[in-house]
PDB file of C-alpha atoms and ligand atoms in Angstrom:
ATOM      1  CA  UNK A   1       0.000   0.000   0.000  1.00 81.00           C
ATOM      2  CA  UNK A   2       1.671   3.261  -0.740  1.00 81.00           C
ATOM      3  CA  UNK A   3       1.387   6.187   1.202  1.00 87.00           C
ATOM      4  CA  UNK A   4      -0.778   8.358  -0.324  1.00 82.00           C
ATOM      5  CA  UNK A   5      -3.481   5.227   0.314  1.00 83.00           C
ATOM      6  CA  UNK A   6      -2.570   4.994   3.686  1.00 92.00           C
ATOM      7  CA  UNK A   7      -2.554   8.145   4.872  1.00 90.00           C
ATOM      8  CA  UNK A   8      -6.227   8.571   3.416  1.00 85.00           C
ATOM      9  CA  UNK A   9      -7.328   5.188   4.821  1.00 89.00           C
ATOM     10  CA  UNK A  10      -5.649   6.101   8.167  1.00 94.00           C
ATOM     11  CA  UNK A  11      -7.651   9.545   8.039  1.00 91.00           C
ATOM     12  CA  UNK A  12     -11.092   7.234   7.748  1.00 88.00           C
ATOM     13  CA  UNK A  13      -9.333   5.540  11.457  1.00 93.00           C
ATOM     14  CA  UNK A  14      -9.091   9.104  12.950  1.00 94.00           C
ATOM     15  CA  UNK A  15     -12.243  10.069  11.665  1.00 89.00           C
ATOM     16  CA  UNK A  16     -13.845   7.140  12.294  1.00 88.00           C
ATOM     17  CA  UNK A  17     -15.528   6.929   9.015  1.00 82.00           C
ATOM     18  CA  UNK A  18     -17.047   4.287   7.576  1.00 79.00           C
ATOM     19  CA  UNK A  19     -15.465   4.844   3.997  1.00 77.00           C
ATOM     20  CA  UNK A  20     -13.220   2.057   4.486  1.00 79.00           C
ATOM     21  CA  UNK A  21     -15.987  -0.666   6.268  1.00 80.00           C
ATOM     22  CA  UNK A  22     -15.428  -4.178   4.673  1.00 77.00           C
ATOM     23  CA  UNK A  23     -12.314  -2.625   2.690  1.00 77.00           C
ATOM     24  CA  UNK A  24      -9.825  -2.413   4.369  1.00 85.00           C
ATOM     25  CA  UNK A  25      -9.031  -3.632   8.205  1.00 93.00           C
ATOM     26  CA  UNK A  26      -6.984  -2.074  11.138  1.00 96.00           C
ATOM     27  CA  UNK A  27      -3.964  -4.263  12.150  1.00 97.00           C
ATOM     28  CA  UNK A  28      -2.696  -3.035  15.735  1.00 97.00           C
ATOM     29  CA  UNK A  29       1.023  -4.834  15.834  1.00 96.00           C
ATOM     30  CA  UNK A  30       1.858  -3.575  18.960  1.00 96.00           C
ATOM     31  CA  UNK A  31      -0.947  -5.350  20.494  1.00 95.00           C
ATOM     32  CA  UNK A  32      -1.861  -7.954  18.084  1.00 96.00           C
ATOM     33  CA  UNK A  33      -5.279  -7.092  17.587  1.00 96.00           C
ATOM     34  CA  UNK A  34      -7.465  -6.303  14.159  1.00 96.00           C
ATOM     35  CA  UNK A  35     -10.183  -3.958  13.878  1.00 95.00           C
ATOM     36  CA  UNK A  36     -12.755  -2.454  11.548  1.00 92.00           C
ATOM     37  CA  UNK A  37     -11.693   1.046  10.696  1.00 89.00           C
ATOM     38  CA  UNK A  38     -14.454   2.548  12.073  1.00 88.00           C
ATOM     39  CA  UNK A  39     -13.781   0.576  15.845  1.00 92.00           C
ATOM     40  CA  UNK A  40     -14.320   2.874  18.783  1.00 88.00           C
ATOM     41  CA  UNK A  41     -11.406   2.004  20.595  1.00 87.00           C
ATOM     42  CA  UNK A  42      -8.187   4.673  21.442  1.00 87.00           C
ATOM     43  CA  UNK A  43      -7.062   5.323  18.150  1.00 92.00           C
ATOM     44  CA  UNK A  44      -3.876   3.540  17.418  1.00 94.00           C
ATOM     45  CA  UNK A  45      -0.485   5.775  15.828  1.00 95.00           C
ATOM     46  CA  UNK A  46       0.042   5.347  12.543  1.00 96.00           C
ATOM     47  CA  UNK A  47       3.329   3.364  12.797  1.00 96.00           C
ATOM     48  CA  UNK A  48       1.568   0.805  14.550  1.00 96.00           C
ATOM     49  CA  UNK A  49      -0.687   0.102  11.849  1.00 97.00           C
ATOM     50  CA  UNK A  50      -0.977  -2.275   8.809  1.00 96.00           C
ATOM     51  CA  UNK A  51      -4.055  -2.098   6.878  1.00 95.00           C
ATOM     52  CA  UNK A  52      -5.045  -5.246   5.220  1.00 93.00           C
ATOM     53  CA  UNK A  53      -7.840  -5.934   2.133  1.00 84.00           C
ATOM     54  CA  UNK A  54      -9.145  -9.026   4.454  1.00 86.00           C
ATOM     55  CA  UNK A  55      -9.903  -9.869   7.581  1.00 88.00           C
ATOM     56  CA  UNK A  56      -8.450 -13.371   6.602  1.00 88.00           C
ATOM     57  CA  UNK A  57      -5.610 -12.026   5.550  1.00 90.00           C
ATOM     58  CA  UNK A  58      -5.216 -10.194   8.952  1.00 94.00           C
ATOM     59  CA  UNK A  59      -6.027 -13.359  11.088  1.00 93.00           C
ATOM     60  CA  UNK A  60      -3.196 -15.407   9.032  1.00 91.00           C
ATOM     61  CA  UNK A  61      -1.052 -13.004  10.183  1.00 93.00           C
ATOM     62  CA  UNK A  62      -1.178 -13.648  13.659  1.00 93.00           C
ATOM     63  CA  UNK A  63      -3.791 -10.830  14.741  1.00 95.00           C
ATOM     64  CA  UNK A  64      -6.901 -11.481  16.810  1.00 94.00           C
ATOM     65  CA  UNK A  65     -10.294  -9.875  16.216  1.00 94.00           C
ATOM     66  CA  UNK A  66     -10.844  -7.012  18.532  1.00 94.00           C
ATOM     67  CA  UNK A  67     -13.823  -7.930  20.817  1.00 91.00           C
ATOM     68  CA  UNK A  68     -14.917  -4.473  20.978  1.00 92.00           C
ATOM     69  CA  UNK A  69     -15.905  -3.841  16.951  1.00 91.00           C
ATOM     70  CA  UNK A  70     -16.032  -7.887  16.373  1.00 90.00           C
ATOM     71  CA  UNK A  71     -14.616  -7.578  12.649  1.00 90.00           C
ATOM     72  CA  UNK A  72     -15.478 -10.784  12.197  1.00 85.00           C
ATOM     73  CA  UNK A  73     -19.437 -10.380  12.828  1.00 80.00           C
ATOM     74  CA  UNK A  74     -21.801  -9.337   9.558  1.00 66.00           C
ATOM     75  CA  UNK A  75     -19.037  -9.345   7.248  1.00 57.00           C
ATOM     76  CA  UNK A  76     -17.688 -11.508   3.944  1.00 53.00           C
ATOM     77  CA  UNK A  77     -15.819 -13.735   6.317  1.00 56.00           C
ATOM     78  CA  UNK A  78     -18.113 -16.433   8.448  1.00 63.00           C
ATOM     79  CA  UNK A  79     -17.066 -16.776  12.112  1.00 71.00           C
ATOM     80  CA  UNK A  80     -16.123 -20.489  11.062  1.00 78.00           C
ATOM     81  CA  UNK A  81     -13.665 -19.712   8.532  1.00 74.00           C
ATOM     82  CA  UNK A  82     -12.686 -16.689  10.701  1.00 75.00           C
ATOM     83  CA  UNK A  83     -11.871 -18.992  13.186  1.00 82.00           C
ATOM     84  CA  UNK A  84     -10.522 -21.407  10.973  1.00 84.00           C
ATOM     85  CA  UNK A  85      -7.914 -18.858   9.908  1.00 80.00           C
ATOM     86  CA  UNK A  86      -6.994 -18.310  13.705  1.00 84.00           C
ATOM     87  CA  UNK A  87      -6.199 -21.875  13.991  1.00 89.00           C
ATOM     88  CA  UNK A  88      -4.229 -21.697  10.469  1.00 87.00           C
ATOM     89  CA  UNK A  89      -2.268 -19.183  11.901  1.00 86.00           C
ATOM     90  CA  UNK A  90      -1.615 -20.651  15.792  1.00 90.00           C
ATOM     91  CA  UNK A  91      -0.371 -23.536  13.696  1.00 92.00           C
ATOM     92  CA  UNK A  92       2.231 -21.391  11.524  1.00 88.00           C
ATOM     93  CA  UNK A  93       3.154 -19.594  14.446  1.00 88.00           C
ATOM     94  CA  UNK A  94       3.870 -23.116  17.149  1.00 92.00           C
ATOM     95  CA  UNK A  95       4.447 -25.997  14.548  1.00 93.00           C
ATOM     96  CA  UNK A  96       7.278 -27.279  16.986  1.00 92.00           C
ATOM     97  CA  UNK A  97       5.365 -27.238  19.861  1.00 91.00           C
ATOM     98  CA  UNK A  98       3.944 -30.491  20.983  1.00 87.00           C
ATOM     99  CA  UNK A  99       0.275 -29.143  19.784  1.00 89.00           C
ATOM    100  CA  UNK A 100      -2.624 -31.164  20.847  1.00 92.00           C
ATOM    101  CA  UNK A 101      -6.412 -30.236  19.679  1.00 94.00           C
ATOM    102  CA  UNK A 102      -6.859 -29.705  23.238  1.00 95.00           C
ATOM    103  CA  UNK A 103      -4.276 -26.995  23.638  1.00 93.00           C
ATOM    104  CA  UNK A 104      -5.226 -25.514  20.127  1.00 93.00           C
ATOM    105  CA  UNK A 105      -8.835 -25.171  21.686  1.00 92.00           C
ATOM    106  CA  UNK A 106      -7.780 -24.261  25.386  1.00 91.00           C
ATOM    107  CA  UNK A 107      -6.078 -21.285  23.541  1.00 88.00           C
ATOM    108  CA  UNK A 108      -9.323 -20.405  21.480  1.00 83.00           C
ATOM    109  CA  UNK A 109     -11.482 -21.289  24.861  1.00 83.00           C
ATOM    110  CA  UNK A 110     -13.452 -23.041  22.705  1.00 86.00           C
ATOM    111  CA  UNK A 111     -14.173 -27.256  23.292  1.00 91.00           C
ATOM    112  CA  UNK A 112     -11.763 -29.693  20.924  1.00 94.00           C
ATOM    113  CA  UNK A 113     -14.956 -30.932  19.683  1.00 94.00           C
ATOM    114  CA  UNK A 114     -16.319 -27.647  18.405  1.00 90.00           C
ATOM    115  CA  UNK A 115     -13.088 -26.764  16.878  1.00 93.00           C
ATOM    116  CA  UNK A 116     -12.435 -30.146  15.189  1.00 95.00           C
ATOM    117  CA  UNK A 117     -16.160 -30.118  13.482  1.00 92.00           C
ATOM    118  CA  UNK A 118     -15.995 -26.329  12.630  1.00 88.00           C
ATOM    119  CA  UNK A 119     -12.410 -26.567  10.764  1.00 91.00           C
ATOM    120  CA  UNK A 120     -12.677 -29.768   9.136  1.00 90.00           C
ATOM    121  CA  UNK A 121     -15.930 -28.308   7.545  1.00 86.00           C
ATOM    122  CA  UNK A 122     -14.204 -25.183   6.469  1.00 81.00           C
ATOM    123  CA  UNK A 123     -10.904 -26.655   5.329  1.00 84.00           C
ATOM    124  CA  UNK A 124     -11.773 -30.139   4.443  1.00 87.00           C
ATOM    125  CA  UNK A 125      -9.092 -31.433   7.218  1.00 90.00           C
ATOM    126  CA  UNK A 126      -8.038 -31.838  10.643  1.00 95.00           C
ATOM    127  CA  UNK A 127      -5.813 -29.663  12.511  1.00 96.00           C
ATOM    128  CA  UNK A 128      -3.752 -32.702  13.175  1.00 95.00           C
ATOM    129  CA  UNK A 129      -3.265 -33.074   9.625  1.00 94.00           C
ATOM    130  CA  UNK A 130      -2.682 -29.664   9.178  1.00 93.00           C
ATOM    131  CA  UNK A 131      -0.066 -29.280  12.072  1.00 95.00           C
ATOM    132  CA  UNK A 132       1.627 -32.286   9.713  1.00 94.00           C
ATOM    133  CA  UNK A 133       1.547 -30.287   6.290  1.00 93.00           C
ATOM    134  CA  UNK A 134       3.043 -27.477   7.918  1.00 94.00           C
ATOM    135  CA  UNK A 135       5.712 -29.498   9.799  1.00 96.00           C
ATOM    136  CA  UNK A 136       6.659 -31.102   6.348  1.00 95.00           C
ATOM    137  CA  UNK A 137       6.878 -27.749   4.520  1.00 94.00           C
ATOM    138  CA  UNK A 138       9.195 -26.279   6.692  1.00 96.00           C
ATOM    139  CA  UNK A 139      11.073 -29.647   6.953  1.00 96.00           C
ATOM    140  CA  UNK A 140      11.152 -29.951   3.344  1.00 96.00           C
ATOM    141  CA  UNK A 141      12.669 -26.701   2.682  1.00 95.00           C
ATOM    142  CA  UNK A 142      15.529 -26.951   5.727  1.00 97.00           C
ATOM    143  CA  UNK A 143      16.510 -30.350   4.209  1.00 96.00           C
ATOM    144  CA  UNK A 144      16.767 -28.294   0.825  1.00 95.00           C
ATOM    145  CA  UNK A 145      18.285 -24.944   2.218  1.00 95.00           C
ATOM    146  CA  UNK A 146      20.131 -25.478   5.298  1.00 96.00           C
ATOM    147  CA  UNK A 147      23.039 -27.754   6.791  1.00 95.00           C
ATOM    148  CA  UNK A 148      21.322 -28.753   9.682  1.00 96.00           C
ATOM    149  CA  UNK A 149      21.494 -32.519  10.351  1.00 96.00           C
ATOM    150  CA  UNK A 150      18.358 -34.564   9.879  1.00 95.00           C
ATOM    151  CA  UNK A 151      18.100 -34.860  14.127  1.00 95.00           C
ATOM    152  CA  UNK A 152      18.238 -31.317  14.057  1.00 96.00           C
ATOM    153  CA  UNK A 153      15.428 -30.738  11.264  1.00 97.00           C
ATOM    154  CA  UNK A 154      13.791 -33.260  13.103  1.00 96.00           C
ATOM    155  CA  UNK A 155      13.508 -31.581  15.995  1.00 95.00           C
ATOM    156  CA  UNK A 156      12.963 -28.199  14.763  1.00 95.00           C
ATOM    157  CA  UNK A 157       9.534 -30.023  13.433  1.00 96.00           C
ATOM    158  CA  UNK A 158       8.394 -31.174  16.446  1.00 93.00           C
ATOM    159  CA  UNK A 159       9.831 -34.660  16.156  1.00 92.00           C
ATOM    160  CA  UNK A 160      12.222 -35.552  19.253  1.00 86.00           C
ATOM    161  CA  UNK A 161      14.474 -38.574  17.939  1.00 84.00           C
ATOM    162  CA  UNK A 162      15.407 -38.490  14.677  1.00 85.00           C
ATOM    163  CA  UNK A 163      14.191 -42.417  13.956  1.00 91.00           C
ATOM    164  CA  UNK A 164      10.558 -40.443  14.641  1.00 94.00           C
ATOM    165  CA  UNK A 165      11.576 -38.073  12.303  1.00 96.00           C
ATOM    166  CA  UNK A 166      12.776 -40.010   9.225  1.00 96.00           C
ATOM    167  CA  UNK A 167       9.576 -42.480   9.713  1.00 96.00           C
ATOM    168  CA  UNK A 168       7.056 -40.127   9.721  1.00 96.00           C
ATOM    169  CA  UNK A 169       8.988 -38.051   6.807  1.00 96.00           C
ATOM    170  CA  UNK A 170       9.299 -41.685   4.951  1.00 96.00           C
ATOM    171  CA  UNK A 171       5.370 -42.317   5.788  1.00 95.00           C
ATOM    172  CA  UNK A 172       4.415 -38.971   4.192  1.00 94.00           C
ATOM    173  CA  UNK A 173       7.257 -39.068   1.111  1.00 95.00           C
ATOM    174  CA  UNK A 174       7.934 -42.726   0.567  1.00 95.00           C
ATOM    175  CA  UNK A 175      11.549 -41.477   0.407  1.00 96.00           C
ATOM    176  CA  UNK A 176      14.271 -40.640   3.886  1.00 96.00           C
ATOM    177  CA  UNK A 177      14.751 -37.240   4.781  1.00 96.00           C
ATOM    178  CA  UNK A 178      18.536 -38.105   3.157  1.00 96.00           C
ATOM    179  CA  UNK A 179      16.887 -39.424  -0.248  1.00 96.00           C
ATOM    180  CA  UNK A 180      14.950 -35.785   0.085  1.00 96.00           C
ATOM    181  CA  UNK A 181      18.107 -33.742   0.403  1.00 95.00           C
ATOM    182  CA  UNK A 182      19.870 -35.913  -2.137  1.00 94.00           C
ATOM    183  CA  UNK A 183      17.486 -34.561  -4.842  1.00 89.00           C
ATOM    184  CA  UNK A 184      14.672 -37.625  -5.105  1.00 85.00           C
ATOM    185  CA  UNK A 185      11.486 -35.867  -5.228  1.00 83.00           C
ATOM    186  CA  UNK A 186       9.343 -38.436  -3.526  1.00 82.00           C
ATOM    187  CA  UNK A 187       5.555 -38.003  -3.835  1.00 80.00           C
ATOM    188  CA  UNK A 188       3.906 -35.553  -1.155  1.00 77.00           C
ATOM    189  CA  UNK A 189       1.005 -37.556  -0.035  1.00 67.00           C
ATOM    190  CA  UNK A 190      -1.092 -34.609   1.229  1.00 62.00           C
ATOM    191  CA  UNK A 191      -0.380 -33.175  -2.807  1.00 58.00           C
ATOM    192  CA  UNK A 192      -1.943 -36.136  -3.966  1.00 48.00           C
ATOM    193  CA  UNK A 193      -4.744 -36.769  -2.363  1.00 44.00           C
TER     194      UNK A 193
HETATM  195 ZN1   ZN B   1     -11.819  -2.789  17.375  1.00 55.80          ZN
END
């Protein structure tokens, strides 16, 4: 966004105008929190602030809906897939943690049940199999673009013991992490499904 566009946008913020309603939405970084533009809340400086064309967009990025102007309520975006898009992001954010559907939902304070039906009927998956596709991106790329040792890739993936490691990787390729590095392409099972 170039200036010119953010300064007026940012005007609309002051102002609190609804010009910029369903257009554009209010990312706080200091405090991690998205708004509609026209939210009532203290008016956040201008360096703080990211504007993005989606509340998706936003929510991928790590920022929460503010619970004062609920950006997610009335607009394109359906609470499911907003909250969909929180999960996506928790997941980018703590792929090496050990992360449970419990302590994905503990963090949403919603039940594991709830968030299991409401995200496999947005994104067609589990976030169990989701955690797994992002653990083998990032795995895939460090075997490609760093020196680390497969224990070490292993473990920056979530998987203590690299025997864990190369099985699952194996399991999900039907080639070793080695094979991988090596230059075999294997055959991404979540590609072809
Ligand atoms: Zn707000």
């Amino acid at each position: 966004m170039d200036q010119k566009l953010f300064d007026l946008v940012y005007e609309s913020v002051v102002k609190r105008e609804p010009t910029y309603e369903g257009v554009y939405y209010t990312g706080v970084r200091t405090t991690k929190i998205v708004c509609r533009p026209t939210c009532r809340a203290r008016t956040p400086h201008a360096t703080n602030v990211t504007f993005y064309h989606s509340l998706e967009a936003a929510l991928r990025a790590g920022f929460r809906p503010c619970k004062r102007c609920k950006p997610e309520a009335n607009g394109a975006l359906r609470p499911d897939a907003a909250l969909a898009a929180q999960v996506d992001a928790m997941i980018e954010d703590r792929y090496n943690e050990k992360l449970t559907l419990a302590t994905l939902a503990a963090s949403l304070a919603i039940s594991p049940y709830h968030l299991q039906r409401i995200y496999k009927q947005v994104t067609g998956h589990s976030p169990a199999e989701q955690t797994e596709r992002v653990r083998l991106k990032h795995a895939q790329r460090r075997l490609l673009e760093s020196d680390a040792t497969i224990a070490e890739i292993g473990m920056s993936v979530g998987y203590n013991g690299p025997s864990h490691f190369t099985t699952w990787f194996g399991r999900r390729m039907g080639i070793s992490p080695t094979e991988y590095r090596n230059g075999a392409r294997g055959v991404d099972s979540y590609d072809s499904q």
